[in-house]
Amino acid sequence: MTSPLLEALRERILFYDGAMGTQLQERNLGPDDFGGKRWEGCIDYLALTRPDVVEAVHTAYFEAGADVVETNSFQASRLRLEEWELADRTLEMNRAAAAIARRVADRFRAADGRPRFVAGSM
């Protein structure tokens, strides 16, 4: 049994999304979007505090023709999140980031039947 991703790669070139962090930073989010001043700038935390914004970025990439989006979890490791005093939310944050991306990918697949994929960013 081969994976759908490998099957798609055998058939065509797959396009990945671009820079999630850059897209989120360009949205001029403030302290309230991050759950307070203490966490302002913790991009990965947006999967919990503003999942709608993360979803909008994934949507824009799929609308632009991406086949694969990466989760909003580039720095969502326990070690890195300790700096934000969010280490105890590492698993929750990563699961939320994956669920958001998967939800958008499934929505696009349902619309036209073309498989969309989610890659974990770390």
CSV table of N, CA, C and O in Angstrom, one decimal, residues 37-77:
chain,number,residue,atom,x,y,z
A,37,LYS,N,-0.6,40.5,26.1
A,37,LYS,CA,0.7,41.1,25.8
A,37,LYS,C,1.8,40.1,26.1
A,37,LYS,O,2.8,40.1,25.3
A,38,ARG,N,1.7,39.3,27.1
A,38,ARG,CA,2.7,38.3,27.5
A,38,ARG,C,3.1,37.4,26.3
A,38,ARG,O,4.2,36.9,26.2
A,39,TRP,N,2.1,37.0,25.5
A,39,TRP,CA,2.3,36.1,24.4
A,39,TRP,C,2.4,36.7,23.0
A,39,TRP,O,2.4,36.0,22.0
A,40,GLU,N,2.3,38.0,23.0
A,40,GLU,CA,2.4,38.7,21.7
A,40,GLU,C,3.6,38.3,20.9
A,40,GLU,O,4.7,38.4,21.4
A,41,GLY,N,3.4,37.8,19.7
A,41,GLY,CA,4.5,37.4,18.9
A,41,GLY,C,4.7,35.9,18.8
A,41,GLY,O,5.5,35.3,18.0
A,42,CYS,N,4.0,35.2,19.7
A,42,CYS,CA,4.1,33.7,19.7
A,42,CYS,C,3.2,33.2,18.6
A,42,CYS,O,2.0,32.8,18.8
A,43,ILE,N,3.7,33.1,17.4
A,43,ILE,CA,2.9,32.8,16.2
A,43,ILE,C,2.2,31.5,16.4
A,43,ILE,O,1.1,31.3,15.9
A,44,ASP,N,2.9,30.5,16.9
A,44,ASP,CA,2.3,29.1,17.0
A,44,ASP,C,1.1,29.1,17.9
A,44,ASP,O,0.2,28.3,17.7
A,45,TYR,N,1.0,30.0,18.9
A,45,TYR,CA,-0.1,30.1,19.8
A,45,TYR,C,-1.4,30.5,19.1
A,45,TYR,O,-2.5,30.2,19.6
A,46,LEU,N,-1.3,31.1,18.0
A,46,LEU,CA,-2.5,31.5,17.2
A,46,LEU,C,-3.4,30.4,16.9
A,46,LEU,O,-4.6,30.5,16.6
A,47,ALA,N,-2.8,29.2,16.8
A,47,ALA,CA,-3.6,28.0,16.6
A,47,ALA,C,-4.7,27.8,17.6
A,47,ALA,O,-5.8,27.3,17.4
A,48,LEU,N,-4.4,28.3,18.8
A,48,LEU,CA,-5.4,28.3,19.9
A,48,LEU,C,-6.2,29.6,20.1
A,48,LEU,O,-7.3,29.6,20.4
A,49,THR,N,-5.5,30.7,19.9
A,49,THR,CA,-6.1,32.0,20.2
A,49,THR,C,-6.8,32.6,19.0
A,49,THR,O,-7.8,33.3,19.2
A,50,ARG,N,-6.4,32.3,17.8
A,50,ARG,CA,-7.0,32.9,16.6
A,50,ARG,C,-6.9,31.8,15.5
A,50,ARG,O,-6.4,32.0,14.4
A,51,PRO,N,-7.6,30.7,15.7
A,51,PRO,CA,-7.6,29.6,14.6
A,51,PRO,C,-8.2,30.1,13.3
A,51,PRO,O,-7.8,29.7,12.2
A,52,ASP,N,-9.1,31.1,13.4
A,52,ASP,CA,-9.7,31.7,12.2
A,52,ASP,C,-8.6,32.3,11.3
A,52,ASP,O,-8.7,32.2,10.1
A,53,VAL,N,-7.6,33.0,11.9
A,53,VAL,CA,-6.6,33.7,11.1
A,53,VAL,C,-5.7,32.6,10.5
A,53,VAL,O,-5.3,32.7,9.3
A,54,VAL,N,-5.3,31.6,11.2
A,54,VAL,CA,-4.5,30.5,10.7
A,54,VAL,C,-5.2,29.8,9.6
A,54,VAL,O,-4.6,29.6,8.5
A,55,GLU,N,-6.5,29.6,9.7
A,55,GLU,CA,-7.3,28.9,8.7
A,55,GLU,C,-7.3,29.8,7.4
A,55,GLU,O,-7.2,29.3,6.3
A,56,ALA,N,-7.4,31.1,7.6
A,56,ALA,CA,-7.5,32.0,6.4
A,56,ALA,C,-6.2,32.0,5.6
A,56,ALA,O,-6.2,32.0,4.4
A,57,VAL,N,-5.0,31.8,6.3
A,57,VAL,CA,-3.8,31.7,5.6
A,57,VAL,C,-3.7,30.4,4.8
A,57,VAL,O,-3.3,30.4,3.6
A,58,HIS,N,-4.1,29.3,5.4
A,58,HIS,CA,-4.1,28.0,4.7
A,58,HIS,C,-5.1,28.1,3.5
A,58,HIS,O,-4.7,27.7,2.4
A,59,THR,N,-6.2,28.7,3.7
A,59,THR,CA,-7.2,28.9,2.6
A,59,THR,C,-6.6,29.6,1.5
A,59,THR,O,-6.7,29.3,0.3
A,60,ALA,N,-5.9,30.7,1.8
A,60,ALA,CA,-5.3,31.5,0.7
A,60,ALA,C,-4.2,30.7,-0.1
A,60,ALA,O,-4.2,30.9,-1.3
A,61,TYR,N,-3.5,29.9,0.6
A,61,TYR,CA,-2.5,29.1,-0.1
A,61,TYR,C,-3.1,28.1,-1.0
A,61,TYR,O,-2.7,27.9,-2.2
A,62,PHE,N,-4.2,27.4,-0.5
A,62,PHE,CA,-4.9,26.5,-1.4
A,62,PHE,C,-5.6,27.2,-2.6
A,62,PHE,O,-5.6,26.7,-3.7
A,63,GLU,N,-6.1,28.3,-2.3
A,63,GLU,CA,-6.7,29.1,-3.4
A,63,GLU,C,-5.7,29.5,-4.5
A,63,GLU,O,-6.0,29.6,-5.6
A,64,ALA,N,-4.5,29.7,-4.0
A,64,ALA,CA,-3.4,30.1,-5.0
A,64,ALA,C,-2.8,28.8,-5.7
A,64,ALA,O,-2.0,29.0,-6.6
A,65,GLY,N,-3.3,27.7,-5.3
A,65,GLY,CA,-2.9,26.5,-6.1
A,65,GLY,C,-2.0,25.5,-5.3
A,65,GLY,O,-1.5,24.5,-5.9
A,66,ALA,N,-1.7,25.7,-4.1
A,66,ALA,CA,-0.9,24.8,-3.3
A,66,ALA,C,-1.6,23.4,-3.2
A,66,ALA,O,-2.8,23.3,-3.1
A,67,ASP,N,-0.7,22.4,-3.2
A,67,ASP,CA,-1.2,21.0,-2.9
A,67,ASP,C,-1.0,20.7,-1.5
A,67,ASP,O,-1.6,19.8,-1.0
A,68,VAL,N,0.0,21.3,-0.8
A,68,VAL,CA,0.4,21.0,0.5
A,68,VAL,C,0.5,22.2,1.3
A,68,VAL,O,1.1,23.2,0.9
A,69,VAL,N,0.0,22.2,2.5
A,69,VAL,CA,0.2,23.3,3.5
A,69,VAL,C,0.9,22.7,4.7
A,69,VAL,O,0.8,21.6,5.0
A,70,GLU,N,1.8,23.6,5.3
A,70,GLU,CA,2.5,23.1,6.5
A,70,GLU,C,1.7,23.7,7.7
A,70,GLU,O,1.2,24.8,7.7
A,71,THR,N,1.7,22.9,8.8
A,71,THR,CA,1.0,23.3,10.0
A,71,THR,C,1.7,24.6,10.6
A,71,THR,O,2.9,24.8,10.4
A,72,ASN,N,0.9,25.3,11.3
A,72,ASN,CA,1.5,26.5,12.0
A,72,ASN,C,2.1,26.1,13.3
A,72,ASN,O,1.5,26.3,14.4
A,73,SER,N,3.2,25.4,13.2
A,73,SER,CA,3.8,24.8,14.4
A,73,SER,C,5.3,24.8,14.3
A,73,SER,O,6.0,24.0,14.9
A,74,PHE,N,5.9,25.8,13.6
A,74,PHE,CA,7.3,25.8,13.3
A,74,PHE,C,8.2,25.8,14.6
A,74,PHE,O,9.2,25.2,14.7
A,75,GLN,N,7.7,26.5,15.6
A,75,GLN,CA,8.4,26.6,16.9
A,75,GLN,C,7.7,26.0,18.0
A,75,GLN,O,8.0,26.3,19.2
A,76,ALA,N,6.7,25.2,17.7
A,76,ALA,CA,5.9,24.6,18.8
A,76,ALA,C,6.4,23.4,19.5
A,76,ALA,O,5.8,22.4,19.6
A,77,SER,N,7.7,23.5,19.9
A,77,SER,CA,8.3,22.4,20.7
A,77,SER,C,8.2,22.8,22.2
A,77,SER,O,8.2,24.0,22.5
